Amino acid sequence: MNLGGTATVWTLSIVLIAWLFDLVRRDRLYVGYGVIFVSAIIAGVVTIAVPSVLLAVGRWWAGVLPASGFLELVMLFVVVLLIYVFSQLTLFSSRVTQLIQELAIRDAAASRSGPPSPPR
Amino acid sequence: MPTIAHAVGTEARVLVAVPAYNEQATIAAVVEQIRTAVPEFDLLVVNDASSDDTAALLARLQVTTATHLANLGYGRAVQTAIKYAHRSRYDVLITLDADGQHDPADIRRVFDAFAAGRFDLMIGSRFVQSHDYGSEPRVRRFGMRLFSALLALLAGQRIYDTSSGLNVIHARVFEPLSRRPFVDFHAESLVYLIKAGYLVGECPVAVAPRRHGASMHTPINWVKYPLKVTFLIVLNVIEAHLFKRGEA
């Protein structure tokens, strides 16, 4: 891979990891999904960074499926789409969680037994 | 590093919260022991959609209960307690596991240490005195050593018990703890609090072996849990470097 290709891969990886961290930080992506995506991206970058590993993986991949540059772009698109889909799933899950917690808190406040605590 | 510790007055409103999932064997004894040990503190049980008789027992005990309609897991049950304490304007929240491993009589000792030291979070620690994890299974022992070392390395403070269920939490940290993603409020939340300048301490407590029910740490969790916690630790450290305290 030439210098331009290496720079592109590193830039894309850093952008993707930063995006993933930000999604997890804002509770927009479940941390378990974040672990999977970040691990996969790091594994991909390491594969590309080590020529011998890249060669071995390349040979194996060519045997399984002749990959073109276009196919790699399609795979990148699928990864981005997957992150987006999982982010939406997490968002939905977070809203259900908040709803369950809110109902529980209201239920507890309504059913609080015994004399009320003194005010602050 | 400056701390954001606040004093706890003698008139402080204190809530003891017990997250419970299928704890029918121990919940009644735990509730009664808490009522005896700290009668002046309010008590809340967060029933995380138990499928056994936990809910019926809680109703019979007439204890304030926040019932999840679906099982959300330990971390979310603790978060519900934090949100409830925050919403109800408690000054201090004490969390205690429902499995009966902690002695509720330790609550007052840990609370006194918390108040005397002006801490933001005081951990009822199983290991701070002995520094010995020998009583734990091998996998857990490794995890505890790993997270303790990670905290020392990344947050600059050695915490010997990063997964204790007995914690005393000041109202000052309710807000950040209730809105940020945490797994089980263990090492990942400790890193965040320490890096954000809050004062975290440990007070020695004794823990009995679990006699009933199952631990939340199943074999699959032995892999998932450390990965998720490590991810959040790294995230919190990065964020602490990027953002100034109070902005995060």
PDB file of N, CA and C in Angstrom, chain A residues 17 20-27 29-36 38-39 93-94 96-120, chain B residues 11 13 35 42 44 46 62-72 75-77 79-80 83-84 87-91 171 179-181 183 224 227-229 231-232 234-235 238-239 243 248:
ATOM      1  N   ILE A  17     -13.225   5.606  15.030  1.00  0.00           N
ATOM      2  CA  ILE A  17     -13.069   5.343  16.468  1.00  0.00           C
ATOM      3  C   ILE A  17     -13.519   6.555  17.285  1.00  0.00           C
ATOM      4  N   LEU A  20     -17.224   6.522  17.306  1.00  0.00           N
ATOM      5  CA  LEU A  20     -17.724   5.470  18.203  1.00  0.00           C
ATOM      6  C   LEU A  20     -17.604   5.893  19.671  1.00  0.00           C
ATOM      7  N   PHE A  21     -16.447   6.462  20.031  1.00  0.00           N
ATOM      8  CA  PHE A  21     -16.256   6.919  21.415  1.00  0.00           C
ATOM      9  C   PHE A  21     -17.291   7.981  21.773  1.00  0.00           C
ATOM     10  N   ASP A  22     -17.528   8.881  20.835  1.00  0.00           N
ATOM     11  CA  ASP A  22     -18.483   9.954  21.109  1.00  0.00           C
ATOM     12  C   ASP A  22     -19.899   9.394  21.267  1.00  0.00           C
ATOM     13  N   LEU A  23     -20.250   8.423  20.436  1.00  0.00           N
ATOM     14  CA  LEU A  23     -21.581   7.803  20.542  1.00  0.00           C
ATOM     15  C   LEU A  23     -21.751   7.113  21.896  1.00  0.00           C
ATOM     16  N   VAL A  24     -20.712   6.381  22.332  1.00  0.00           N
ATOM     17  CA  VAL A  24     -20.807   5.676  23.628  1.00  0.00           C
ATOM     18  C   VAL A  24     -20.862   6.696  24.765  1.00  0.00           C
ATOM     19  N   ARG A  25     -20.025   7.726  24.649  1.00  0.00           N
ATOM     20  CA  ARG A  25     -19.978   8.768  25.685  1.00  0.00           C
ATOM     21  C   ARG A  25     -21.342   9.416  25.875  1.00  0.00           C
ATOM     22  N   ARG A  26     -22.057   9.629  24.776  1.00  0.00           N
ATOM     23  CA  ARG A  26     -23.366  10.290  24.853  1.00  0.00           C
ATOM     24  C   ARG A  26     -24.502   9.267  25.048  1.00  0.00           C
ATOM     25  N   ASP A  27     -24.125   8.033  25.359  1.00  0.00           N
ATOM     26  CA  ASP A  27     -25.126   6.971  25.573  1.00  0.00           C
ATOM     27  C   ASP A  27     -25.958   6.722  24.324  1.00  0.00           C
ATOM     28  N   LEU A  29     -24.666   4.770  21.871  1.00  0.00           N
ATOM     29  CA  LEU A  29     -24.258   3.439  21.397  1.00  0.00           C
ATOM     30  C   LEU A  29     -23.900   2.601  22.619  1.00  0.00           C
ATOM     31  N   TYR A  30     -24.533   1.451  22.723  1.00  0.00           N
ATOM     32  CA  TYR A  30     -24.275   0.550  23.846  1.00  0.00           C
ATOM     33  C   TYR A  30     -22.791   0.190  23.872  1.00  0.00           C
ATOM     34  N   VAL A  31     -22.219   0.204  25.059  1.00  0.00           N
ATOM     35  CA  VAL A  31     -20.769   0.034  25.179  1.00  0.00           C
ATOM     36  C   VAL A  31     -20.303  -1.316  24.606  1.00  0.00           C
ATOM     37  N   GLY A  32     -21.149  -2.334  24.692  1.00  0.00           N
ATOM     38  CA  GLY A  32     -20.787  -3.645  24.131  1.00  0.00           C
ATOM     39  C   GLY A  32     -20.609  -3.588  22.621  1.00  0.00           C
ATOM     40  N   TYR A  33     -21.493  -2.860  21.948  1.00  0.00           N
ATOM     41  CA  TYR A  33     -21.342  -2.684  20.488  1.00  0.00           C
ATOM     42  C   TYR A  33     -20.069  -1.886  20.193  1.00  0.00           C
ATOM     43  N   GLY A  34     -19.827  -0.877  21.025  1.00  0.00           N
ATOM     44  CA  GLY A  34     -18.627  -0.051  20.843  1.00  0.00           C
ATOM     45  C   GLY A  34     -17.367  -0.890  20.915  1.00  0.00           C
ATOM     46  N   VAL A  35     -17.333  -1.807  21.882  1.00  0.00           N
ATOM     47  CA  VAL A  35     -16.164  -2.690  22.034  1.00  0.00           C
ATOM     48  C   VAL A  35     -15.950  -3.504  20.760  1.00  0.00           C
ATOM     49  N   ILE A  36     -17.035  -4.040  20.218  1.00  0.00           N
ATOM     50  CA  ILE A  36     -16.938  -4.888  19.019  1.00  0.00           C
ATOM     51  C   ILE A  36     -16.411  -4.072  17.831  1.00  0.00           C
ATOM     52  N   VAL A  38     -14.803  -1.111  17.767  1.00  0.00           N
ATOM     53  CA  VAL A  38     -13.436  -0.595  17.950  1.00  0.00           C
ATOM     54  C   VAL A  38     -12.417  -1.734  17.807  1.00  0.00           C
ATOM     55  N   SER A  39     -12.747  -2.905  18.373  1.00  0.00           N
ATOM     56  CA  SER A  39     -11.834  -4.054  18.244  1.00  0.00           C
ATOM     57  C   SER A  39     -11.651  -4.424  16.772  1.00  0.00           C
ATOM     58  N   SER A  93     -33.374   1.501  22.817  1.00  0.00           N
ATOM     59  CA  SER A  93     -33.205   0.765  24.068  1.00  0.00           C
ATOM     60  C   SER A  93     -33.076   1.725  25.251  1.00  0.00           C
ATOM     61  N   SER A  94     -32.327   2.825  25.054  1.00  0.00           N
ATOM     62  CA  SER A  94     -32.143   3.802  26.136  1.00  0.00           C
ATOM     63  C   SER A  94     -33.473   4.447  26.508  1.00  0.00           C
ATOM     64  N   VAL A  96     -36.461   3.117  26.181  1.00  0.00           N
ATOM     65  CA  VAL A  96     -37.262   2.122  26.919  1.00  0.00           C
ATOM     66  C   VAL A  96     -36.750   2.022  28.364  1.00  0.00           C
ATOM     67  N   THR A  97     -35.410   2.007  28.514  1.00  0.00           N
ATOM     68  CA  THR A  97     -34.813   1.942  29.853  1.00  0.00           C
ATOM     69  C   THR A  97     -35.241   3.136  30.701  1.00  0.00           C
ATOM     70  N   GLN A  98     -35.168   4.327  30.087  1.00  0.00           N
ATOM     71  CA  GLN A  98     -35.563   5.543  30.824  1.00  0.00           C
ATOM     72  C   GLN A  98     -37.029   5.479  31.232  1.00  0.00           C
ATOM     73  N   LEU A  99     -37.841   4.956  30.333  1.00  0.00           N
ATOM     74  CA  LEU A  99     -39.275   4.839  30.622  1.00  0.00           C
ATOM     75  C   LEU A  99     -39.502   3.892  31.799  1.00  0.00           C
ATOM     76  N   ILE A 100     -38.829   2.746  31.777  1.00  0.00           N
ATOM     77  CA  ILE A 100     -38.963   1.761  32.859  1.00  0.00           C
ATOM     78  C   ILE A 100     -38.486   2.369  34.187  1.00  0.00           C
ATOM     79  N   GLN A 101     -37.356   3.083  34.130  1.00  0.00           N
ATOM     80  CA  GLN A 101     -36.827   3.701  35.349  1.00  0.00           C
ATOM     81  C   GLN A 101     -37.775   4.781  35.870  1.00  0.00           C
ATOM     82  N   GLU A 102     -38.304   5.572  34.940  1.00  0.00           N
ATOM     83  CA  GLU A 102     -39.211   6.661  35.329  1.00  0.00           C
ATOM     84  C   GLU A 102     -40.468   6.103  35.997  1.00  0.00           C
ATOM     85  N   LEU A 103     -41.032   5.052  35.413  1.00  0.00           N
ATOM     86  CA  LEU A 103     -42.228   4.424  35.994  1.00  0.00           C
ATOM     87  C   LEU A 103     -41.916   3.869  37.384  1.00  0.00           C
ATOM     88  N   ALA A 104     -40.737   3.253  37.519  1.00  0.00           N
ATOM     89  CA  ALA A 104     -40.345   2.684  38.817  1.00  0.00           C
ATOM     90  C   ALA A 104     -40.186   3.775  39.865  1.00  0.00           C
ATOM     91  N   ILE A 105     -39.566   4.888  39.463  1.00  0.00           N
ATOM     92  CA  ILE A 105     -39.344   5.994  40.408  1.00  0.00           C
ATOM     93  C   ILE A 105     -40.679   6.607  40.845  1.00  0.00           C
ATOM     94  N   ARG A 106     -41.588   6.802  39.871  1.00  0.00           N
ATOM     95  CA  ARG A 106     -42.911   7.369  40.209  1.00  0.00           C
ATOM     96  C   ARG A 106     -43.692   6.415  41.107  1.00  0.00           C
ATOM     97  N   ASP A 107     -43.585   5.132  40.806  1.00  0.00           N
ATOM     98  CA  ASP A 107     -44.251   4.106  41.601  1.00  0.00           C
ATOM     99  C   ASP A 107     -43.727   4.131  43.035  1.00  0.00           C
ATOM    100  N   ALA A 108     -42.412   4.251  43.172  1.00  0.00           N
ATOM    101  CA  ALA A 108     -41.797   4.269  44.503  1.00  0.00           C
ATOM    102  C   ALA A 108     -42.192   5.528  45.267  1.00  0.00           C
ATOM    103  N   ALA A 109     -42.181   6.659  44.570  1.00  0.00           N
ATOM    104  CA  ALA A 109     -42.535   7.922  45.227  1.00  0.00           C
ATOM    105  C   ALA A 109     -43.983   7.885  45.713  1.00  0.00           C
ATOM    106  N   ALA A 110     -44.860   7.268  44.902  1.00  0.00           N
ATOM    107  CA  ALA A 110     -46.280   7.197  45.260  1.00  0.00           C
ATOM    108  C   ALA A 110     -46.523   6.239  46.418  1.00  0.00           C
ATOM    109  N   SER A 111     -45.710   5.189  46.461  1.00  0.00           N
ATOM    110  CA  SER A 111     -45.952   4.160  47.483  1.00  0.00           C
ATOM    111  C   SER A 111     -45.079   4.327  48.717  1.00  0.00           C
ATOM    112  N   ARG A 112     -44.380   5.468  48.809  1.00  0.00           N
ATOM    113  CA  ARG A 112     -43.475   5.674  49.932  1.00  0.00           C
ATOM    114  C   ARG A 112     -44.240   5.523  51.255  1.00  0.00           C
ATOM    115  N   SER A 113     -43.781   4.618  52.047  1.00  0.00           N
ATOM    116  CA  SER A 113     -44.508   4.332  53.292  1.00  0.00           C
ATOM    117  C   SER A 113     -43.823   4.990  54.471  1.00  0.00           C
ATOM    118  N   GLY A 114     -44.552   5.087  55.579  1.00  0.00           N
ATOM    119  CA  GLY A 114     -43.982   5.657  56.796  1.00  0.00           C
ATOM    120  C   GLY A 114     -43.996   7.165  56.772  1.00  0.00           C
ATOM    121  N   PRO A 115     -43.582   7.794  57.856  1.00  0.00           N
ATOM    122  CA  PRO A 115     -43.597   9.254  57.929  1.00  0.00           C
ATOM    123  C   PRO A 115     -42.578   9.844  56.975  1.00  0.00           C
ATOM    124  N   PRO A 116     -42.937  11.002  56.358  1.00  0.00           N
ATOM    125  CA  PRO A 116     -41.983  11.615  55.427  1.00  0.00           C
ATOM    126  C   PRO A 116     -40.742  12.122  56.140  1.00  0.00           C
ATOM    127  N   SER A 117     -39.643  12.153  55.432  1.00  0.00           N
ATOM    128  CA  SER A 117     -38.390  12.640  56.005  1.00  0.00           C
ATOM    129  C   SER A 117     -38.482  14.143  56.215  1.00  0.00           C
ATOM    130  N   PRO A 118     -37.725  14.652  57.180  1.00  0.00           N
ATOM    131  CA  PRO A 118     -37.739  16.109  57.383  1.00  0.00           C
ATOM    132  C   PRO A 118     -37.176  16.826  56.176  1.00  0.00           C
ATOM    133  N   PRO A 119     -37.629  18.046  55.902  1.00  0.00           N
ATOM    134  CA  PRO A 119     -37.105  18.776  54.758  1.00  0.00           C
ATOM    135  C   PRO A 119     -35.648  19.128  54.969  1.00  0.00           C
ATOM    136  N   ARG A 120     -34.951  19.421  53.885  1.00  0.00           N
ATOM    137  CA  ARG A 120     -33.526  19.739  53.971  1.00  0.00           C
ATOM    138  C   ARG A 120     -33.305  21.021  54.732  1.00  0.00           C
TER     139      ARG A 120
ATOM    140  N   GLU B  11     -28.042  16.706  59.957  1.00  0.00           N
ATOM    141  CA  GLU B  11     -29.440  16.658  59.549  1.00  0.00           C
ATOM    142  C   GLU B  11     -29.593  16.108  58.131  1.00  0.00           C
ATOM    143  N   ARG B  13     -30.338  14.098  54.904  1.00  0.00           N
ATOM    144  CA  ARG B  13     -31.331  13.074  54.546  1.00  0.00           C
ATOM    145  C   ARG B  13     -30.593  11.956  53.825  1.00  0.00           C
ATOM    146  N   ARG B  35     -33.124  -1.909  58.679  1.00  0.00           N
ATOM    147  CA  ARG B  35     -34.029  -1.139  59.540  1.00  0.00           C
ATOM    148  C   ARG B  35     -33.528  -1.100  60.982  1.00  0.00           C
ATOM    149  N   ASP B  42     -33.908   6.463  55.363  1.00  0.00           N
ATOM    150  CA  ASP B  42     -34.976   5.925  54.513  1.00  0.00           C
ATOM    151  C   ASP B  42     -34.446   4.722  53.738  1.00  0.00           C
ATOM    152  N   LEU B  44     -35.031   2.154  50.275  1.00  0.00           N
ATOM    153  CA  LEU B  44     -35.641   1.898  48.966  1.00  0.00           C
ATOM    154  C   LEU B  44     -35.079   0.586  48.428  1.00  0.00           C
ATOM    155  N   VAL B  46     -34.867  -1.489  44.899  1.00  0.00           N
ATOM    156  CA  VAL B  46     -35.130  -1.460  43.456  1.00  0.00           C
ATOM    157  C   VAL B  46     -35.280  -2.910  43.006  1.00  0.00           C
ATOM    158  N   GLN B  62     -43.645  -3.944  53.588  1.00  0.00           N
ATOM    159  CA  GLN B  62     -44.048  -2.536  53.479  1.00  0.00           C
ATOM    160  C   GLN B  62     -42.837  -1.621  53.304  1.00  0.00           C
ATOM    161  N   VAL B  63     -41.968  -2.010  52.399  1.00  0.00           N
ATOM    162  CA  VAL B  63     -40.791  -1.192  52.110  1.00  0.00           C
ATOM    163  C   VAL B  63     -41.034  -0.448  50.793  1.00  0.00           C
ATOM    164  N   THR B  64     -40.567   0.775  50.711  1.00  0.00           N
ATOM    165  CA  THR B  64     -40.698   1.551  49.472  1.00  0.00           C
ATOM    166  C   THR B  64     -39.940   0.824  48.358  1.00  0.00           C
ATOM    167  N   THR B  65     -40.658   0.556  47.282  1.00  0.00           N
ATOM    168  CA  THR B  65     -40.055  -0.252  46.212  1.00  0.00           C
ATOM    169  C   THR B  65     -40.204   0.435  44.860  1.00  0.00           C
ATOM    170  N   ALA B  66     -39.111   0.489  44.134  1.00  0.00           N
ATOM    171  CA  ALA B  66     -39.133   0.934  42.732  1.00  0.00           C
ATOM    172  C   ALA B  66     -39.040  -0.335  41.887  1.00  0.00           C
ATOM    173  N   THR B  67     -40.117  -0.626  41.178  1.00  0.00           N
ATOM    174  CA  THR B  67     -40.157  -1.895  40.445  1.00  0.00           C
ATOM    175  C   THR B  67     -39.928  -1.672  38.954  1.00  0.00           C
ATOM    176  N   HIS B  68     -38.883  -2.276  38.426  1.00  0.00           N
ATOM    177  CA  HIS B  68     -38.658  -2.244  36.973  1.00  0.00           C
ATOM    178  C   HIS B  68     -39.637  -3.207  36.303  1.00  0.00           C
ATOM    179  N   LEU B  69     -40.249  -2.761  35.210  1.00  0.00           N
ATOM    180  CA  LEU B  69     -41.193  -3.620  34.490  1.00  0.00           C
ATOM    181  C   LEU B  69     -40.471  -4.675  33.654  1.00  0.00           C
ATOM    182  N   ALA B  70     -39.206  -4.443  33.379  1.00  0.00           N
ATOM    183  CA  ALA B  70     -38.379  -5.442  32.671  1.00  0.00           C
ATOM    184  C   ALA B  70     -37.001  -5.441  33.321  1.00  0.00           C
ATOM    185  N   ASN B  71     -36.311  -6.548  33.229  1.00  0.00           N
ATOM    186  CA  ASN B  71     -34.986  -6.658  33.836  1.00  0.00           C
ATOM    187  C   ASN B  71     -33.968  -5.789  33.093  1.00  0.00           C
ATOM    188  N   LEU B  72     -33.367  -4.848  33.809  1.00  0.00           N
ATOM    189  CA  LEU B  72     -32.419  -3.930  33.176  1.00  0.00           C
ATOM    190  C   LEU B  72     -30.969  -4.212  33.573  1.00  0.00           C
ATOM    191  N   GLY B  75     -26.449  -2.527  36.970  1.00  0.00           N
ATOM    192  CA  GLY B  75     -26.028  -1.130  36.807  1.00  0.00           C
ATOM    193  C   GLY B  75     -27.200  -0.180  36.677  1.00  0.00           C
ATOM    194  N   ARG B  76     -28.206  -0.593  35.886  1.00  0.00           N
ATOM    195  CA  ARG B  76     -29.382   0.264  35.694  1.00  0.00           C
ATOM    196  C   ARG B  76     -30.226   0.326  36.967  1.00  0.00           C
ATOM    197  N   ALA B  77     -30.216  -0.745  37.757  1.00  0.00           N
ATOM    198  CA  ALA B  77     -30.950  -0.721  39.031  1.00  0.00           C
ATOM    199  C   ALA B  77     -30.299   0.282  39.988  1.00  0.00           C
ATOM    200  N   GLN B  79     -28.587   2.809  38.983  1.00  0.00           N
ATOM    201  CA  GLN B  79     -28.875   4.120  38.388  1.00  0.00           C
ATOM    202  C   GLN B  79     -30.280   4.606  38.752  1.00  0.00           C
ATOM    203  N   THR B  80     -31.245   3.679  38.802  1.00  0.00           N
ATOM    204  CA  THR B  80     -32.601   4.052  39.216  1.00  0.00           C
ATOM    205  C   THR B  80     -32.577   4.599  40.640  1.00  0.00           C
ATOM    206  N   LYS B  83     -31.109   8.079  40.555  1.00  0.00           N
ATOM    207  CA  LYS B  83     -32.084   9.036  40.023  1.00  0.00           C
ATOM    208  C   LYS B  83     -33.174   9.342  41.063  1.00  0.00           C
ATOM    209  N   TYR B  84     -33.609   8.303  41.759  1.00  0.00           N
ATOM    210  CA  TYR B  84     -34.642   8.484  42.791  1.00  0.00           C
ATOM    211  C   TYR B  84     -34.112   9.393  43.906  1.00  0.00           C
ATOM    212  N   ARG B  87     -33.844  12.931  42.568  1.00  0.00           N
ATOM    213  CA  ARG B  87     -35.174  13.523  42.400  1.00  0.00           C
ATOM    214  C   ARG B  87     -35.803  13.868  43.755  1.00  0.00           C
ATOM    215  N   SER B  88     -35.568  13.016  44.755  1.00  0.00           N
ATOM    216  CA  SER B  88     -36.174  13.205  46.078  1.00  0.00           C
ATOM    217  C   SER B  88     -35.312  14.073  46.990  1.00  0.00           C
ATOM    218  N   ARG B  89     -34.239  14.611  46.432  1.00  0.00           N
ATOM    219  CA  ARG B  89     -33.361  15.548  47.133  1.00  0.00           C
ATOM    220  C   ARG B  89     -32.742  14.975  48.407  1.00  0.00           C
ATOM    221  N   TYR B  90     -32.310  13.749  48.302  1.00  0.00           N
ATOM    222  CA  TYR B  90     -31.538  13.191  49.412  1.00  0.00           C
ATOM    223  C   TYR B  90     -30.134  13.779  49.375  1.00  0.00           C
ATOM    224  N   ASP B  91     -29.504  13.856  50.549  1.00  0.00           N
ATOM    225  CA  ASP B  91     -28.137  14.367  50.630  1.00  0.00           C
ATOM    226  C   ASP B  91     -27.118  13.264  50.386  1.00  0.00           C
ATOM    227  N   ALA B 171     -24.636  13.617  47.387  1.00  0.00           N
ATOM    228  CA  ALA B 171     -25.554  14.167  46.383  1.00  0.00           C
ATOM    229  C   ALA B 171     -24.821  14.914  45.264  1.00  0.00           C
ATOM    230  N   ARG B 179     -26.411  10.492  34.585  1.00  0.00           N
ATOM    231  CA  ARG B 179     -26.572  10.801  33.154  1.00  0.00           C
ATOM    232  C   ARG B 179     -25.477  10.212  32.274  1.00  0.00           C
ATOM    233  N   ARG B 180     -24.458   9.623  32.873  1.00  0.00           N
ATOM    234  CA  ARG B 180     -23.375   9.071  32.061  1.00  0.00           C
ATOM    235  C   ARG B 180     -23.536   7.557  31.900  1.00  0.00           C
ATOM    236  N   PRO B 181     -23.007   7.004  30.798  1.00  0.00           N
ATOM    237  CA  PRO B 181     -23.099   5.551  30.629  1.00  0.00           C
ATOM    238  C   PRO B 181     -22.075   4.831  31.501  1.00  0.00           C
ATOM    239  N   VAL B 183     -21.303   0.746  33.313  1.00  0.00           N
ATOM    240  CA  VAL B 183     -21.731  -0.649  33.239  1.00  0.00           C
ATOM    241  C   VAL B 183     -22.406  -1.020  34.559  1.00  0.00           C
ATOM    242  N   LYS B 224     -17.149 -10.451  28.654  1.00  0.00           N
ATOM    243  CA  LYS B 224     -17.806  -9.200  28.271  1.00  0.00           C
ATOM    244  C   LYS B 224     -17.529  -8.077  29.264  1.00  0.00           C
ATOM    245  N   LEU B 227     -14.103  -6.251  29.157  1.00  0.00           N
ATOM    246  CA  LEU B 227     -13.955  -5.501  27.909  1.00  0.00           C
ATOM    247  C   LEU B 227     -14.749  -4.195  27.964  1.00  0.00           C
ATOM    248  N   LYS B 228     -15.992  -4.302  28.433  1.00  0.00           N
ATOM    249  CA  LYS B 228     -16.846  -3.114  28.492  1.00  0.00           C
ATOM    250  C   LYS B 228     -16.306  -2.095  29.505  1.00  0.00           C
ATOM    251  N   VAL B 229     -15.882  -2.606  30.667  1.00  0.00           N
ATOM    252  CA  VAL B 229     -15.381  -1.696  31.702  1.00  0.00           C
ATOM    253  C   VAL B 229     -14.085  -1.027  31.230  1.00  0.00           C
ATOM    254  N   PHE B 231     -13.166  -0.469  28.166  1.00  0.00           N
ATOM    255  CA  PHE B 231     -13.536   0.498  27.122  1.00  0.00           C
ATOM    256  C   PHE B 231     -13.964   1.818  27.765  1.00  0.00           C
ATOM    257  N   LEU B 232     -14.831   1.733  28.781  1.00  0.00           N
ATOM    258  CA  LEU B 232     -15.323   2.951  29.432  1.00  0.00           C
ATOM    259  C   LEU B 232     -14.226   3.649  30.229  1.00  0.00           C
ATOM    260  N   VAL B 234     -11.024   3.717  29.415  1.00  0.00           N
ATOM    261  CA  VAL B 234     -10.227   4.436  28.401  1.00  0.00           C
ATOM    262  C   VAL B 234     -10.987   5.674  27.946  1.00  0.00           C
ATOM    263  N   LEU B 235     -12.278   5.508  27.704  1.00  0.00           N
ATOM    264  CA  LEU B 235     -13.111   6.627  27.256  1.00  0.00           C
ATOM    265  C   LEU B 235     -13.099   7.757  28.285  1.00  0.00           C
ATOM    266  N   ILE B 238      -9.693   9.530  28.345  1.00  0.00           N
ATOM    267  CA  ILE B 238      -9.546  10.409  27.175  1.00  0.00           C
ATOM    268  C   ILE B 238     -10.374  11.676  27.378  1.00  0.00           C
ATOM    269  N   GLU B 239     -11.611  11.474  27.814  1.00  0.00           N
ATOM    270  CA  GLU B 239     -12.502  12.620  27.993  1.00  0.00           C
ATOM    271  C   GLU B 239     -11.971  13.580  29.059  1.00  0.00           C
ATOM    272  N   PHE B 243     -11.590  17.439  28.113  1.00  0.00           N
ATOM    273  CA  PHE B 243     -12.497  18.442  28.666  1.00  0.00           C
ATOM    274  C   PHE B 243     -12.047  18.851  30.057  1.00  0.00           C
ATOM    275  N   ALA B 248     -17.618  18.124  31.509  1.00  0.00           N
ATOM    276  CA  ALA B 248     -17.956  16.782  31.010  1.00  0.00           C
ATOM    277  C   ALA B 248     -19.354  16.378  31.420  1.00  0.00           C
TER     278      ALA B 248
END
